[in-house]
């Protein structure tokens, strides 16, 4: 799950390779709602691939949620870009990940504050 993750959101056996995702320059973090956690590397540098690994880990966690759901509630298919992702871990538990290369930071937004504690455990 470091640079590749199983993608079970389709009938075919697919894999996510985040380095092949397209960049999205239209995302503005001011427009994203919810609680946020900032991972700040501005005093040093954001190592290459950290955000992509985080995307893979989150998608892998989301996939485990779809496999273990006993009540067959389908999760939203993740919407991913090279620098941005929206991932649902369980019904109603949606996070937004945003990489800002200029600021050397990663911001995690949690849409529903009730799930903030769960996000820290992940």
Short mmCIF file of C-alpha atoms in Angstrom, two decimals:
data_model
loop_
_atom_site.label_atom_id
_atom_site.label_comp_id
_atom_site.label_asym_id
_atom_site.label_seq_id
_atom_site.Cartn_x
_atom_site.Cartn_y
_atom_site.Cartn_z
CA UNK A 1 0.00 0.00 0.00
CA UNK A 2 2.93 2.36 -0.27
CA UNK A 3 2.87 3.35 -3.94
CA UNK A 4 0.09 1.09 -5.15
CA UNK A 5 -3.30 0.19 -3.75
CA UNK A 6 -6.08 -2.22 -4.74
CA UNK A 7 -9.07 -0.46 -6.30
CA UNK A 8 -12.24 -2.45 -5.60
CA UNK A 9 -14.69 0.22 -6.68
CA UNK A 10 -15.29 -1.47 -10.04
CA UNK A 11 -16.01 -4.99 -11.22
CA UNK A 12 -12.54 -5.41 -12.72
CA UNK A 13 -9.37 -5.99 -10.71
CA UNK A 14 -7.72 -2.56 -10.75
CA UNK A 15 -4.93 -0.81 -8.85
CA UNK A 16 -4.35 2.80 -7.91
CA UNK A 17 -0.97 4.23 -8.91
CA UNK A 18 -1.03 7.79 -7.51
CA UNK A 19 1.96 9.01 -9.53
CA UNK A 20 -0.21 8.61 -12.67
CA UNK A 21 -3.02 10.85 -11.38
CA UNK A 22 -3.64 14.25 -12.93
CA UNK A 23 -2.88 17.51 -11.09
CA UNK A 24 -5.82 19.66 -9.99
CA UNK A 25 -4.93 23.33 -9.61
CA UNK A 26 -8.53 24.46 -9.11
CA UNK A 27 -8.85 23.21 -5.50
CA UNK A 28 -9.03 25.99 -2.93
CA UNK A 29 -8.82 24.88 0.70
CA UNK A 30 -10.86 27.90 1.80
CA UNK A 31 -13.88 26.29 0.08
CA UNK A 32 -13.54 22.91 1.87
CA UNK A 33 -15.77 22.59 4.93
CA UNK A 34 -15.04 20.71 8.15
CA UNK A 35 -12.36 20.33 10.78
CA UNK A 36 -8.80 20.35 9.55
CA UNK A 37 -5.42 19.01 10.52
CA UNK A 38 -2.30 20.57 9.01
CA UNK A 39 0.88 18.56 8.56
CA UNK A 40 3.46 21.31 8.13
CA UNK A 41 6.89 20.71 6.58
CA UNK A 42 7.62 24.42 5.96
CA UNK A 43 10.65 24.46 8.30
CA UNK A 44 12.27 21.72 6.23
CA UNK A 45 10.70 20.14 3.12
CA UNK A 46 7.86 17.82 2.21
CA UNK A 47 9.55 14.61 1.02
CA UNK A 48 8.58 13.37 -2.43
CA UNK A 49 5.90 10.70 -2.39
CA UNK A 50 4.58 11.28 1.14
CA UNK A 51 1.22 12.57 -0.11
CA UNK A 52 0.92 9.75 -2.67
CA UNK A 53 1.63 7.17 0.05
CA UNK A 54 -0.99 8.79 2.27
CA UNK A 55 -3.53 8.54 -0.59
CA UNK A 56 -2.75 4.83 -1.03
CA UNK A 57 -3.06 4.14 2.69
CA UNK A 58 -6.41 5.96 2.85
CA UNK A 59 -7.76 4.12 -0.20
CA UNK A 60 -6.58 0.80 1.27
CA UNK A 61 -8.38 1.63 4.53
CA UNK A 62 -11.52 2.57 2.58
CA UNK A 63 -11.35 -0.72 0.64
CA UNK A 64 -11.16 -2.66 3.92
CA UNK A 65 -14.32 -0.84 4.96
CA UNK A 66 -16.17 -1.98 1.85
CA UNK A 67 -15.04 -5.58 2.34
CA UNK A 68 -16.10 -5.71 6.00
CA UNK A 69 -19.48 -3.99 5.65
CA UNK A 70 -22.04 -6.55 6.73
CA UNK A 71 -25.02 -4.38 5.84
CA UNK A 72 -23.81 -3.88 2.24
CA UNK A 73 -23.77 -0.08 2.35
CA UNK A 74 -21.65 1.04 -0.56
CA UNK A 75 -19.03 3.67 0.01
CA UNK A 76 -18.52 6.58 -2.34
CA UNK A 77 -15.83 5.89 -4.92
CA UNK A 78 -12.77 8.00 -4.03
CA UNK A 79 -12.20 11.07 -6.20
CA UNK A 80 -8.48 11.48 -6.58
CA UNK A 81 -5.98 13.84 -8.19
CA UNK A 82 -2.21 14.03 -7.82
CA UNK A 83 -2.55 16.73 -5.13
CA UNK A 84 -6.09 16.17 -3.81
CA UNK A 85 -8.40 13.38 -2.72
CA UNK A 86 -11.89 12.81 -1.31
CA UNK A 87 -12.23 9.44 0.39
CA UNK A 88 -15.07 7.88 2.39
CA UNK A 89 -13.91 5.47 5.12
CA UNK A 90 -17.39 4.46 6.24
CA UNK A 91 -20.86 5.86 5.54
CA UNK A 92 -20.74 9.56 6.44
CA UNK A 93 -17.01 9.55 7.31
CA UNK A 94 -15.50 11.56 4.45
CA UNK A 95 -12.07 13.14 4.42
CA UNK A 96 -10.42 15.53 1.99
CA UNK A 97 -6.64 15.44 1.55
CA UNK A 98 -4.84 18.39 -0.01
CA UNK A 99 -1.14 18.73 -0.78
CA UNK A 100 0.28 22.23 -1.10
CA UNK A 101 3.77 21.91 -2.58
CA UNK A 102 4.42 25.66 -2.36
CA UNK A 103 3.62 25.78 1.37
CA UNK A 104 5.24 22.36 1.93
CA UNK A 105 2.17 21.02 3.72
CA UNK A 106 -0.60 18.44 3.67
CA UNK A 107 -4.04 19.38 5.00
CA UNK A 108 -6.61 16.80 6.08
CA UNK A 109 -10.23 17.97 6.26
CA UNK A 110 -12.88 15.91 8.07
CA UNK A 111 -16.36 16.77 6.82
CA UNK A 112 -18.23 15.45 9.89
CA UNK A 113 -16.56 16.48 13.16
CA UNK A 114 -18.03 13.44 14.93
CA UNK A 115 -15.48 11.27 13.10
CA UNK A 116 -12.39 13.34 14.00
CA UNK A 117 -11.32 10.91 16.73
CA UNK A 118 -11.52 7.98 14.35
CA UNK A 119 -9.36 9.79 11.84
CA UNK A 120 -6.55 10.12 14.38
CA UNK A 121 -6.64 6.37 15.07
CA UNK A 122 -6.28 5.56 11.37
#
